[in-house]
Amino acid sequence: MIEKKDVTITPLGLQRRLHIYLPDDYYQSKETYPVMYMFDGHNLFYDEDATYGKSWGLKEFLDQYDKKFIVVGLECNHEGNQRIVEFSPYTYSTHYWGMIKGKGAELMEWIVYELKPMIDSAYRTMPFRECTGIGGSSMGGLMALYAVIKYNRFFSKAACLSSAIFAGKDQLLHDLHNTKINADTRVYLSLGKKEANSNYLHQQRLYDNMVFSNYFKDIGATSMLNVIEDGKHDESSWEKENKIYFDFLWK
């Protein structure tokens, strides 16, 4: 089942909707559940809620999956370029976007210190680090990668699909090199061969993902880099990865 709740992101002074997946028997059960926090919650479960009319089909997948979860999906800011701003942990400049003064660090701090305690209080979660993951795609994938590095003491797992690593690669590498990463950390990285509009751009994105995947392995964590032959930068492609990253992160 999906519950929708409105919350206030206090450091930004903005209201935002949560799309929360619960197992169908949640209210008839006394079980506790691991939690995945995911970005772009409106795109996760129902086509009618999704920005482009196609979701990840995550509800249907989880209803049939052999392990039960709570998934907390945070809707993005739909105003102008504010999704990019809020999902950018750093300040940077690109030719296409210009100067982006990221608010992702403030958003992530709110997720860790306000949203997570709120969810752990309201629902029967397994609140422990080992039972908590985070995920997203594109800018959401960047935020998931940032979270598992910067807040590794809270998140042991990350699903980073088609991540916009270019939006702060150097700063993210600096954080990674200066952060203690627990050996039980598991990070799923992916990109599709049909995402970029040139082979050069694809190779650059592939290299960026390889740098992070290899570094996690070098420091004793576990990572998987999945290069998808027909993968595109859209929800239909990410839906096909649901079982792959859930299996990798949680089994």
JSON list of C-alpha atoms in Angstrom, two decimals:
[
{"chain": "A", "resi": 1, "resn": "MET", "atom": "CA", "xyz": [0.00, 0.00, 0.00]},
{"chain": "A", "resi": 2, "resn": "ILE", "atom": "CA", "xyz": [1.06, 3.60, -0.52]},
{"chain": "A", "resi": 3, "resn": "GLU", "atom": "CA", "xyz": [0.56, 6.33, 2.07]},
{"chain": "A", "resi": 4, "resn": "LYS", "atom": "CA", "xyz": [1.08, 9.99, 1.21]},
{"chain": "A", "resi": 5, "resn": "LYS", "atom": "CA", "xyz": [2.07, 12.51, 3.84]},
{"chain": "A", "resi": 6, "resn": "ASP", "atom": "CA", "xyz": [3.11, 16.15, 3.67]},
{"chain": "A", "resi": 7, "resn": "VAL", "atom": "CA", "xyz": [6.12, 17.24, 5.70]},
{"chain": "A", "resi": 8, "resn": "THR", "atom": "CA", "xyz": [8.11, 20.45, 6.10]},
{"chain": "A", "resi": 9, "resn": "ILE", "atom": "CA", "xyz": [11.77, 20.47, 5.07]},
{"chain": "A", "resi": 10, "resn": "THR", "atom": "CA", "xyz": [12.74, 22.81, 7.88]},
{"chain": "A", "resi": 11, "resn": "PRO", "atom": "CA", "xyz": [16.12, 24.11, 6.61]},
{"chain": "A", "resi": 12, "resn": "LEU", "atom": "CA", "xyz": [14.51, 25.04, 3.29]},
{"chain": "A", "resi": 13, "resn": "GLY", "atom": "CA", "xyz": [11.19, 26.21, 4.74]},
{"chain": "A", "resi": 14, "resn": "LEU", "atom": "CA", "xyz": [9.26, 24.19, 2.18]},
{"chain": "A", "resi": 15, "resn": "GLN", "atom": "CA", "xyz": [6.47, 21.62, 2.28]},
{"chain": "A", "resi": 16, "resn": "ARG", "atom": "CA", "xyz": [7.03, 18.36, 0.48]},
{"chain": "A", "resi": 17, "resn": "ARG", "atom": "CA", "xyz": [5.08, 15.15, -0.06]},
{"chain": "A", "resi": 18, "resn": "LEU", "atom": "CA", "xyz": [6.25, 11.72, 1.02]},
{"chain": "A", "resi": 19, "resn": "HIS", "atom": "CA", "xyz": [5.17, 8.63, -0.91]},
{"chain": "A", "resi": 20, "resn": "ILE", "atom": "CA", "xyz": [5.55, 5.75, 1.55]},
{"chain": "A", "resi": 21, "resn": "TYR", "atom": "CA", "xyz": [5.33, 2.10, 0.56]},
{"chain": "A", "resi": 22, "resn": "LEU", "atom": "CA", "xyz": [4.19, -0.35, 3.24]},
{"chain": "A", "resi": 23, "resn": "PRO", "atom": "CA", "xyz": [3.69, -4.10, 2.89]},
{"chain": "A", "resi": 24, "resn": "ASP", "atom": "CA", "xyz": [0.01, -4.88, 2.30]},
{"chain": "A", "resi": 25, "resn": "ASP", "atom": "CA", "xyz": [-0.30, -6.65, 5.64]},
{"chain": "A", "resi": 26, "resn": "TYR", "atom": "CA", "xyz": [1.51, -3.91, 7.59]},
{"chain": "A", "resi": 27, "resn": "TYR", "atom": "CA", "xyz": [-1.46, -3.03, 9.79]},
{"chain": "A", "resi": 28, "resn": "GLN", "atom": "CA", "xyz": [-2.31, -6.70, 10.45]},
{"chain": "A", "resi": 29, "resn": "SER", "atom": "CA", "xyz": [1.26, -7.56, 11.37]},
{"chain": "A", "resi": 30, "resn": "LYS", "atom": "CA", "xyz": [3.70, -6.84, 14.18]},
{"chain": "A", "resi": 31, "resn": "GLU", "atom": "CA", "xyz": [6.77, -7.26, 12.00]},
{"chain": "A", "resi": 32, "resn": "THR", "atom": "CA", "xyz": [9.51, -4.67, 11.74]},
{"chain": "A", "resi": 33, "resn": "TYR", "atom": "CA", "xyz": [10.99, -3.79, 8.35]},
{"chain": "A", "resi": 34, "resn": "PRO", "atom": "CA", "xyz": [14.19, -2.51, 6.75]},
{"chain": "A", "resi": 35, "resn": "VAL", "atom": "CA", "xyz": [13.85, 0.88, 5.09]},
{"chain": "A", "resi": 36, "resn": "MET", "atom": "CA", "xyz": [14.92, 2.33, 1.75]},
{"chain": "A", "resi": 37, "resn": "TYR", "atom": "CA", "xyz": [14.86, 6.13, 1.45]},
{"chain": "A", "resi": 38, "resn": "MET", "atom": "CA", "xyz": [14.49, 7.15, -2.19]},
{"chain": "A", "resi": 39, "resn": "PHE", "atom": "CA", "xyz": [14.41, 10.39, -4.14]},
{"chain": "A", "resi": 40, "resn": "ASP", "atom": "CA", "xyz": [11.71, 11.48, -6.61]},
{"chain": "A", "resi": 41, "resn": "GLY", "atom": "CA", "xyz": [9.05, 9.59, -4.67]},
{"chain": "A", "resi": 42, "resn": "HIS", "atom": "CA", "xyz": [6.30, 10.61, -7.10]},
{"chain": "A", "resi": 43, "resn": "ASN", "atom": "CA", "xyz": [8.04, 8.59, -9.84]},
{"chain": "A", "resi": 44, "resn": "LEU", "atom": "CA", "xyz": [8.41, 5.37, -7.88]},
{"chain": "A", "resi": 45, "resn": "PHE", "atom": "CA", "xyz": [5.02, 3.69, -7.56]},
{"chain": "A", "resi": 46, "resn": "TYR", "atom": "CA", "xyz": [2.19, 4.88, -9.80]},
{"chain": "A", "resi": 47, "resn": "ASP", "atom": "CA", "xyz": [2.24, 6.01, -13.43]},
{"chain": "A", "resi": 48, "resn": "GLU", "atom": "CA", "xyz": [-0.45, 8.59, -12.71]},
{"chain": "A", "resi": 49, "resn": "ASP", "atom": "CA", "xyz": [1.82, 10.34, -10.18]},
{"chain": "A", "resi": 50, "resn": "ALA", "atom": "CA", "xyz": [4.96, 10.23, -12.33]},
{"chain": "A", "resi": 51, "resn": "THR", "atom": "CA", "xyz": [6.30, 13.34, -14.04]},
{"chain": "A", "resi": 52, "resn": "TYR", "atom": "CA", "xyz": [6.37, 11.75, -17.49]},
{"chain": "A", "resi": 53, "resn": "GLY", "atom": "CA", "xyz": [3.50, 9.31, -17.03]},
{"chain": "A", "resi": 54, "resn": "LYS", "atom": "CA", "xyz": [5.72, 6.28, -16.31]},
{"chain": "A", "resi": 55, "resn": "SER", "atom": "CA", "xyz": [6.84, 5.13, -12.87]},
{"chain": "A", "resi": 56, "resn": "TRP", "atom": "CA", "xyz": [9.49, 2.68, -11.72]},
{"chain": "A", "resi": 57, "resn": "GLY", "atom": "CA", "xyz": [6.70, 0.17, -11.01]},
{"chain": "A", "resi": 58, "resn": "LEU", "atom": "CA", "xyz": [8.20, -0.26, -7.57]},
{"chain": "A", "resi": 59, "resn": "LYS", "atom": "CA", "xyz": [4.95, -1.03, -5.77]},
{"chain": "A", "resi": 60, "resn": "GLU", "atom": "CA", "xyz": [4.12, -3.91, -8.09]},
{"chain": "A", "resi": 61, "resn": "PHE", "atom": "CA", "xyz": [7.69, -5.20, -7.79]},
{"chain": "A", "resi": 62, "resn": "LEU", "atom": "CA", "xyz": [7.79, -5.04, -3.99]},
{"chain": "A", "resi": 63, "resn": "ASP", "atom": "CA", "xyz": [4.35, -6.63, -3.65]},
{"chain": "A", "resi": 64, "resn": "GLN", "atom": "CA", "xyz": [5.84, -9.74, -5.30]},
{"chain": "A", "resi": 65, "resn": "TYR", "atom": "CA", "xyz": [9.37, -9.58, -3.88]},
{"chain": "A", "resi": 66, "resn": "ASP", "atom": "CA", "xyz": [10.46, -12.21, -1.36]},
{"chain": "A", "resi": 67, "resn": "LYS", "atom": "CA", "xyz": [11.60, -9.69, 1.26]},
{"chain": "A", "resi": 68, "resn": "LYS", "atom": "CA", "xyz": [9.40, -7.00, 2.81]},
{"chain": "A", "resi": 69, "resn": "PHE", "atom": "CA", "xyz": [10.41, -3.34, 3.02]},
{"chain": "A", "resi": 70, "resn": "ILE", "atom": "CA", "xyz": [9.24, 0.11, 3.88]},
{"chain": "A", "resi": 71, "resn": "VAL", "atom": "CA", "xyz": [10.20, 2.58, 1.15]},
{"chain": "A", "resi": 72, "resn": "VAL", "atom": "CA", "xyz": [10.10, 6.31, 1.88]},
{"chain": "A", "resi": 73, "resn": "GLY", "atom": "CA", "xyz": [9.99, 8.30, -1.35]},
{"chain": "A", "resi": 74, "resn": "LEU", "atom": "CA", "xyz": [10.64, 12.03, -1.11]},
{"chain": "A", "resi": 75, "resn": "GLU", "atom": "CA", "xyz": [8.98, 14.04, -3.86]},
{"chain": "A", "resi": 76, "resn": "CYS", "atom": "CA", "xyz": [11.23, 16.56, -5.61]},
{"chain": "A", "resi": 77, "resn": "ASN", "atom": "CA", "xyz": [10.79, 20.32, -5.97]},
{"chain": "A", "resi": 78, "resn": "HIS", "atom": "CA", "xyz": [8.96, 20.86, -9.26]},
{"chain": "A", "resi": 79, "resn": "GLU", "atom": "CA", "xyz": [9.63, 24.61, -9.52]},
{"chain": "A", "resi": 80, "resn": "GLY", "atom": "CA", "xyz": [12.01, 25.66, -12.29]},
{"chain": "A", "resi": 81, "resn": "ASN", "atom": "CA", "xyz": [15.49, 24.20, -11.73]},
{"chain": "A", "resi": 82, "resn": "GLN", "atom": "CA", "xyz": [14.93, 23.67, -8.00]},
{"chain": "A", "resi": 83, "resn": "ARG", "atom": "CA", "xyz": [15.11, 19.88, -8.31]},
{"chain": "A", "resi": 84, "resn": "ILE", "atom": "CA", "xyz": [18.69, 20.29, -9.53]},
{"chain": "A", "resi": 85, "resn": "VAL", "atom": "CA", "xyz": [19.48, 22.80, -6.78]},
{"chain": "A", "resi": 86, "resn": "GLU", "atom": "CA", "xyz": [18.02, 20.66, -3.98]},
{"chain": "A", "resi": 87, "resn": "PHE", "atom": "CA", "xyz": [19.60, 17.45, -5.27]},
{"chain": "A", "resi": 88, "resn": "SER", "atom": "CA", "xyz": [23.07, 19.05, -5.61]},
{"chain": "A", "resi": 89, "resn": "PRO", "atom": "CA", "xyz": [25.20, 18.56, -2.48]},
{"chain": "A", "resi": 90, "resn": "TYR", "atom": "CA", "xyz": [27.75, 21.10, -3.70]},
{"chain": "A", "resi": 91, "resn": "THR", "atom": "CA", "xyz": [28.05, 24.41, -5.53]},
{"chain": "A", "resi": 92, "resn": "TYR", "atom": "CA", "xyz": [29.40, 24.04, -9.07]},
{"chain": "A", "resi": 93, "resn": "SER", "atom": "CA", "xyz": [29.07, 25.37, -12.59]},
{"chain": "A", "resi": 94, "resn": "THR", "atom": "CA", "xyz": [28.26, 23.61, -15.87]},
{"chain": "A", "resi": 95, "resn": "HIS", "atom": "CA", "xyz": [28.03, 24.90, -19.43]},
{"chain": "A", "resi": 96, "resn": "TYR", "atom": "CA", "xyz": [24.39, 23.82, -19.69]},
{"chain": "A", "resi": 97, "resn": "TRP", "atom": "CA", "xyz": [23.07, 24.77, -16.22]},
{"chain": "A", "resi": 98, "resn": "GLY", "atom": "CA", "xyz": [25.37, 27.64, -15.31]},
{"chain": "A", "resi": 99, "resn": "MET", "atom": "CA", "xyz": [26.10, 28.21, -11.63]},
{"chain": "A", "resi": 100, "resn": "ILE", "atom": "CA", "xyz": [24.26, 25.88, -9.27]},
{"chain": "A", "resi": 101, "resn": "LYS", "atom": "CA", "xyz": [24.33, 26.76, -5.59]},
{"chain": "A", "resi": 102, "resn": "GLY", "atom": "CA", "xyz": [23.42, 23.37, -4.22]},
{"chain": "A", "resi": 103, "resn": "LYS", "atom": "CA", "xyz": [21.14, 22.84, -1.25]},
{"chain": "A", "resi": 104, "resn": "GLY", "atom": "CA", "xyz": [21.60, 19.07, -1.19]},
{"chain": "A", "resi": 105, "resn": "ALA", "atom": "CA", "xyz": [23.79, 19.11, 1.91]},
{"chain": "A", "resi": 106, "resn": "GLU", "atom": "CA", "xyz": [21.04, 20.85, 3.88]},
{"chain": "A", "resi": 107, "resn": "LEU", "atom": "CA", "xyz": [18.42, 18.48, 2.46]},
{"chain": "A", "resi": 108, "resn": "MET", "atom": "CA", "xyz": [20.46, 15.41, 3.35]},
{"chain": "A", "resi": 109, "resn": "GLU", "atom": "CA", "xyz": [21.08, 16.65, 6.88]},
{"chain": "A", "resi": 110, "resn": "TRP", "atom": "CA", "xyz": [17.31, 17.07, 7.26]},
{"chain": "A", "resi": 111, "resn": "ILE", "atom": "CA", "xyz": [16.70, 13.54, 5.95]},
{"chain": "A", "resi": 112, "resn": "VAL", "atom": "CA", "xyz": [19.14, 12.06, 8.45]},
{"chain": "A", "resi": 113, "resn": "TYR", "atom": "CA", "xyz": [18.32, 14.08, 11.56]},
{"chain": "A", "resi": 114, "resn": "GLU", "atom": "CA", "xyz": [14.63, 14.90, 11.12]},
{"chain": "A", "resi": 115, "resn": "LEU", "atom": "CA", "xyz": [12.96, 12.68, 8.53]},
{"chain": "A", "resi": 116, "resn": "LYS", "atom": "CA", "xyz": [14.54, 9.37, 9.56]},
{"chain": "A", "resi": 117, "resn": "PRO", "atom": "CA", "xyz": [13.67, 9.80, 13.27]},
{"chain": "A", "resi": 118, "resn": "MET", "atom": "CA", "xyz": [10.15, 10.80, 12.22]},
{"chain": "A", "resi": 119, "resn": "ILE", "atom": "CA", "xyz": [9.76, 7.63, 10.13]},
{"chain": "A", "resi": 120, "resn": "ASP", "atom": "CA", "xyz": [11.31, 5.43, 12.82]},
{"chain": "A", "resi": 121, "resn": "SER", "atom": "CA", "xyz": [8.81, 6.84, 15.32]},
{"chain": "A", "resi": 122, "resn": "ALA", "atom": "CA", "xyz": [5.74, 6.58, 13.09]},
{"chain": "A", "resi": 123, "resn": "TYR", "atom": "CA", "xyz": [6.38, 3.12, 11.58]},
{"chain": "A", "resi": 124, "resn": "ARG", "atom": "CA", "xyz": [7.73, -0.25, 12.70]},
{"chain": "A", "resi": 125, "resn": "THR", "atom": "CA", "xyz": [11.15, 0.10, 11.15]},
{"chain": "A", "resi": 126, "resn": "MET", "atom": "CA", "xyz": [14.44, -1.64, 11.75]},
{"chain": "A", "resi": 127, "resn": "PRO", "atom": "CA", "xyz": [16.21, 1.65, 12.50]},
{"chain": "A", "resi": 128, "resn": "PHE", "atom": "CA", "xyz": [19.72, 0.27, 12.46]},
{"chain": "A", "resi": 129, "resn": "ARG", "atom": "CA", "xyz": [22.34, 1.25, 9.90]},
{"chain": "A", "resi": 130, "resn": "GLU", "atom": "CA", "xyz": [22.54, -2.32, 8.59]},
{"chain": "A", "resi": 131, "resn": "CYS", "atom": "CA", "xyz": [18.82, -2.18, 7.78]},
{"chain": "A", "resi": 132, "resn": "THR", "atom": "CA", "xyz": [18.78, 1.25, 6.13]},
{"chain": "A", "resi": 133, "resn": "GLY", "atom": "CA", "xyz": [19.50, 2.05, 2.49]},
{"chain": "A", "resi": 134, "resn": "ILE", "atom": "CA", "xyz": [19.08, 4.97, 0.13]},
{"chain": "A", "resi": 135, "resn": "GLY", "atom": "CA", "xyz": [18.53, 5.23, -3.62]},
{"chain": "A", "resi": 136, "resn": "GLY", "atom": "CA", "xyz": [17.71, 7.39, -6.58]},
{"chain": "A", "resi": 137, "resn": "SER", "atom": "CA", "xyz": [18.33, 8.10, -10.24]},
{"chain": "A", "resi": 138, "resn": "SER", "atom": "CA", "xyz": [20.09, 10.92, -12.08]},
{"chain": "A", "resi": 139, "resn": "MET", "atom": "CA", "xyz": [20.40, 13.78, -9.55]},
{"chain": "A", "resi": 140, "resn": "GLY", "atom": "CA", "xyz": [18.76, 11.45, -7.03]},
{"chain": "A", "resi": 141, "resn": "GLY", "atom": "CA", "xyz": [21.49, 8.92, -7.76]},
{"chain": "A", "resi": 142, "resn": "LEU", "atom": "CA", "xyz": [24.08, 11.58, -7.00]},
{"chain": "A", "resi": 143, "resn": "MET", "atom": "CA", "xyz": [22.34, 12.29, -3.69]},
{"chain": "A", "resi": 144, "resn": "ALA", "atom": "CA", "xyz": [22.27, 8.59, -2.81]},
{"chain": "A", "resi": 145, "resn": "LEU", "atom": "CA", "xyz": [26.01, 8.35, -3.53]},
{"chain": "A", "resi": 146, "resn": "TYR", "atom": "CA", "xyz": [26.66, 11.45, -1.45]},
{"chain": "A", "resi": 147, "resn": "ALA", "atom": "CA", "xyz": [24.56, 10.04, 1.41]},
{"chain": "A", "resi": 148, "resn": "VAL", "atom": "CA", "xyz": [26.29, 6.68, 1.61]},
{"chain": "A", "resi": 149, "resn": "ILE", "atom": "CA", "xyz": [29.64, 8.49, 1.73]},
{"chain": "A", "resi": 150, "resn": "LYS", "atom": "CA", "xyz": [28.86, 11.45, 3.97]},
{"chain": "A", "resi": 151, "resn": "TYR", "atom": "CA", "xyz": [26.43, 9.61, 6.24]},
{"chain": "A", "resi": 152, "resn": "ASN", "atom": "CA", "xyz": [27.85, 6.10, 6.13]},
{"chain": "A", "resi": 153, "resn": "ARG", "atom": "CA", "xyz": [27.12, 5.70, 9.81]},
{"chain": "A", "resi": 154, "resn": "PHE", "atom": "CA", "xyz": [23.40, 5.85, 8.92]},
{"chain": "A", "resi": 155, "resn": "PHE", "atom": "CA", "xyz": [23.22, 4.16, 5.49]},
{"chain": "A", "resi": 156, "resn": "SER", "atom": "CA", "xyz": [24.89, 0.84, 4.70]},
{"chain": "A", "resi": 157, "resn": "LYS", "atom": "CA", "xyz": [23.49, 0.54, 1.17]},
{"chain": "A", "resi": 158, "resn": "ALA", "atom": "CA", "xyz": [22.96, 2.79, -1.84]},
{"chain": "A", "resi": 159, "resn": "ALA", "atom": "CA", "xyz": [21.32, 2.34, -5.25]},
{"chain": "A", "resi": 160, "resn": "CYS", "atom": "CA", "xyz": [22.77, 4.98, -7.59]},
{"chain": "A", "resi": 161, "resn": "LEU", "atom": "CA", "xyz": [21.10, 4.64, -10.99]},
{"chain": "A", "resi": 162, "resn": "SER", "atom": "CA", "xyz": [22.27, 6.81, -13.91]},
{"chain": "A", "resi": 163, "resn": "SER", "atom": "CA", "xyz": [23.85, 9.14, -11.38]},
{"chain": "A", "resi": 164, "resn": "ALA", "atom": "CA", "xyz": [24.77, 12.72, -12.29]},
{"chain": "A", "resi": 165, "resn": "ILE", "atom": "CA", "xyz": [28.26, 12.29, -10.86]},
{"chain": "A", "resi": 166, "resn": "PHE", "atom": "CA", "xyz": [29.58, 15.16, -12.99]},
{"chain": "A", "resi": 167, "resn": "ALA", "atom": "CA", "xyz": [27.64, 17.56, -10.74]},
{"chain": "A", "resi": 168, "resn": "GLY", "atom": "CA", "xyz": [30.29, 17.61, -8.04]},
{"chain": "A", "resi": 169, "resn": "LYS", "atom": "CA", "xyz": [32.66, 14.74, -8.85]},
{"chain": "A", "resi": 170, "resn": "ASP", "atom": "CA", "xyz": [35.80, 16.35, -7.40]},
{"chain": "A", "resi": 171, "resn": "GLN", "atom": "CA", "xyz": [34.08, 17.40, -4.17]},
{"chain": "A", "resi": 172, "resn": "LEU", "atom": "CA", "xyz": [32.51, 13.95, -3.82]},
{"chain": "A", "resi": 173, "resn": "LEU", "atom": "CA", "xyz": [35.87, 12.23, -4.31]},
{"chain": "A", "resi": 174, "resn": "HIS", "atom": "CA", "xyz": [37.37, 14.52, -1.69]},
{"chain": "A", "resi": 175, "resn": "ASP", "atom": "CA", "xyz": [34.64, 13.52, 0.77]},
{"chain": "A", "resi": 176, "resn": "LEU", "atom": "CA", "xyz": [35.11, 9.85, -0.08]},
{"chain": "A", "resi": 177, "resn": "HIS", "atom": "CA", "xyz": [38.87, 10.02, 0.51]},
{"chain": "A", "resi": 178, "resn": "ASN", "atom": "CA", "xyz": [38.33, 11.71, 3.87]},
{"chain": "A", "resi": 179, "resn": "THR", "atom": "CA", "xyz": [35.48, 9.59, 5.24]},
{"chain": "A", "resi": 180, "resn": "LYS", "atom": "CA", "xyz": [35.55, 6.25, 7.03]},
{"chain": "A", "resi": 181, "resn": "ILE", "atom": "CA", "xyz": [33.51, 3.79, 4.98]},
{"chain": "A", "resi": 182, "resn": "ASN", "atom": "CA", "xyz": [32.40, 0.66, 6.82]},
{"chain": "A", "resi": 183, "resn": "ALA", "atom": "CA", "xyz": [33.42, -2.61, 5.17]},
{"chain": "A", "resi": 184, "resn": "ASP", "atom": "CA", "xyz": [29.82, -3.85, 5.06]},
{"chain": "A", "resi": 185, "resn": "THR", "atom": "CA", "xyz": [28.81, -0.98, 2.75]},
{"chain": "A", "resi": 186, "resn": "ARG", "atom": "CA", "xyz": [27.20, -2.03, -0.53]},
{"chain": "A", "resi": 187, "resn": "VAL", "atom": "CA", "xyz": [26.88, 0.39, -3.46]},
{"chain": "A", "resi": 188, "resn": "TYR", "atom": "CA", "xyz": [25.07, -0.30, -6.74]},
{"chain": "A", "resi": 189, "resn": "LEU", "atom": "CA", "xyz": [26.01, 1.96, -9.65]},
{"chain": "A", "resi": 190, "resn": "SER", "atom": "CA", "xyz": [24.51, 1.81, -13.12]},
{"chain": "A", "resi": 191, "resn": "LEU", "atom": "CA", "xyz": [24.31, 3.59, -16.44]},
{"chain": "A", "resi": 192, "resn": "GLY", "atom": "CA", "xyz": [22.75, 2.79, -19.78]},
{"chain": "A", "resi": 193, "resn": "LYS", "atom": "CA", "xyz": [24.62, 2.74, -23.06]},
{"chain": "A", "resi": 194, "resn": "LYS", "atom": "CA", "xyz": [21.84, 4.75, -24.70]},
{"chain": "A", "resi": 195, "resn": "GLU", "atom": "CA", "xyz": [21.70, 7.56, -22.14]},
{"chain": "A", "resi": 196, "resn": "ALA", "atom": "CA", "xyz": [24.32, 9.92, -23.56]},
{"chain": "A", "resi": 197, "resn": "ASN", "atom": "CA", "xyz": [24.00, 11.68, -26.92]},
{"chain": "A", "resi": 198, "resn": "SER", "atom": "CA", "xyz": [27.61, 10.88, -27.86]},
{"chain": "A", "resi": 199, "resn": "ASN", "atom": "CA", "xyz": [30.07, 8.06, -27.30]},
{"chain": "A", "resi": 200, "resn": "TYR", "atom": "CA", "xyz": [32.51, 10.52, -25.73]},
{"chain": "A", "resi": 201, "resn": "LEU", "atom": "CA", "xyz": [29.96, 11.54, -23.12]},
{"chain": "A", "resi": 202, "resn": "HIS", "atom": "CA", "xyz": [29.08, 7.90, -22.44]},
{"chain": "A", "resi": 203, "resn": "GLN", "atom": "CA", "xyz": [32.74, 7.03, -21.92]},
{"chain": "A", "resi": 204, "resn": "GLN", "atom": "CA", "xyz": [33.16, 9.96, -19.54]},
{"chain": "A", "resi": 205, "resn": "ARG", "atom": "CA", "xyz": [30.16, 8.87, -17.47]},
{"chain": "A", "resi": 206, "resn": "LEU", "atom": "CA", "xyz": [31.37, 5.28, -17.52]},
{"chain": "A", "resi": 207, "resn": "TYR", "atom": "CA", "xyz": [34.77, 6.41, -16.27]},
{"chain": "A", "resi": 208, "resn": "ASP", "atom": "CA", "xyz": [33.19, 8.46, -13.47]},
{"chain": "A", "resi": 209, "resn": "ASN", "atom": "CA", "xyz": [31.19, 5.45, -12.28]},
{"chain": "A", "resi": 210, "resn": "MET", "atom": "CA", "xyz": [34.23, 3.18, -12.51]},
{"chain": "A", "resi": 211, "resn": "VAL", "atom": "CA", "xyz": [36.28, 5.56, -10.35]},
{"chain": "A", "resi": 212, "resn": "PHE", "atom": "CA", "xyz": [33.78, 5.32, -7.51]},
{"chain": "A", "resi": 213, "resn": "SER", "atom": "CA", "xyz": [33.04, 1.61, -7.93]},
{"chain": "A", "resi": 214, "resn": "ASN", "atom": "CA", "xyz": [36.74, 0.73, -7.87]},
{"chain": "A", "resi": 215, "resn": "TYR", "atom": "CA", "xyz": [37.45, 2.96, -4.89]},
{"chain": "A", "resi": 216, "resn": "PHE", "atom": "CA", "xyz": [34.73, 1.31, -2.81]},
{"chain": "A", "resi": 217, "resn": "LYS", "atom": "CA", "xyz": [36.25, -2.06, -3.64]},
{"chain": "A", "resi": 218, "resn": "ASP", "atom": "CA", "xyz": [39.78, -0.85, -2.86]},
{"chain": "A", "resi": 219, "resn": "ILE", "atom": "CA", "xyz": [38.78, 0.19, 0.67]},
{"chain": "A", "resi": 220, "resn": "GLY", "atom": "CA", "xyz": [37.06, -3.13, 1.38]},
{"chain": "A", "resi": 221, "resn": "ALA", "atom": "CA", "xyz": [33.43, -2.26, 0.66]},
{"chain": "A", "resi": 222, "resn": "THR", "atom": "CA", "xyz": [31.32, -4.01, -1.99]},
{"chain": "A", "resi": 223, "resn": "SER", "atom": "CA", "xyz": [30.20, -2.35, -5.20]},
{"chain": "A", "resi": 224, "resn": "MET", "atom": "CA", "xyz": [28.55, -3.35, -8.45]},
{"chain": "A", "resi": 225, "resn": "LEU", "atom": "CA", "xyz": [28.77, -1.39, -11.71]},
{"chain": "A", "resi": 226, "resn": "ASN", "atom": "CA", "xyz": [26.00, -2.38, -14.10]},
{"chain": "A", "resi": 227, "resn": "VAL", "atom": "CA", "xyz": [26.37, -1.08, -17.68]},
{"chain": "A", "resi": 228, "resn": "ILE", "atom": "CA", "xyz": [23.06, -1.73, -19.40]},
{"chain": "A", "resi": 229, "resn": "GLU", "atom": "CA", "xyz": [23.16, -2.43, -23.12]},
{"chain": "A", "resi": 230, "resn": "ASP", "atom": "CA", "xyz": [19.82, -0.83, -24.05]},
{"chain": "A", "resi": 231, "resn": "GLY", "atom": "CA", "xyz": [19.51, 1.37, -20.98]},
{"chain": "A", "resi": 232, "resn": "LYS", "atom": "CA", "xyz": [18.12, 4.88, -21.38]},
{"chain": "A", "resi": 233, "resn": "HIS", "atom": "CA", "xyz": [17.79, 7.79, -18.97]},
{"chain": "A", "resi": 234, "resn": "ASP", "atom": "CA", "xyz": [14.17, 7.14, -18.08]},
{"chain": "A", "resi": 235, "resn": "GLU", "atom": "CA", "xyz": [11.83, 5.39, -15.68]},
{"chain": "A", "resi": 236, "resn": "SER", "atom": "CA", "xyz": [11.17, 2.47, -18.03]},
{"chain": "A", "resi": 237, "resn": "SER", "atom": "CA", "xyz": [14.86, 1.57, -17.94]},
{"chain": "A", "resi": 238, "resn": "TRP", "atom": "CA", "xyz": [15.18, 2.06, -14.19]},
{"chain": "A", "resi": 239, "resn": "GLU", "atom": "CA", "xyz": [12.15, -0.16, -13.60]},
{"chain": "A", "resi": 240, "resn": "LYS", "atom": "CA", "xyz": [14.06, -3.03, -15.21]},
{"chain": "A", "resi": 241, "resn": "GLU", "atom": "CA", "xyz": [16.77, -2.63, -12.57]},
{"chain": "A", "resi": 242, "resn": "ASN", "atom": "CA", "xyz": [14.51, -3.04, -9.53]},
{"chain": "A", "resi": 243, "resn": "LYS", "atom": "CA", "xyz": [15.27, -6.70, -8.92]},
{"chain": "A", "resi": 244, "resn": "ILE", "atom": "CA", "xyz": [18.96, -6.28, -9.76]},
{"chain": "A", "resi": 245, "resn": "TYR", "atom": "CA", "xyz": [19.73, -3.61, -7.19]},
{"chain": "A", "resi": 246, "resn": "PHE", "atom": "CA", "xyz": [17.41, -4.99, -4.50]},
{"chain": "A", "resi": 247, "resn": "ASP", "atom": "CA", "xyz": [19.04, -8.42, -4.83]},
{"chain": "A", "resi": 248, "resn": "PHE", "atom": "CA", "xyz": [22.54, -6.92, -4.74]},
{"chain": "A", "resi": 249, "resn": "LEU", "atom": "CA", "xyz": [21.92, -4.65, -1.78]},
{"chain": "A", "resi": 250, "resn": "TRP", "atom": "CA", "xyz": [19.81, -6.90, 0.41]},
{"chain": "A", "resi": 251, "resn": "LYS", "atom": "CA", "xyz": [20.76, -10.54, -0.28]}
]
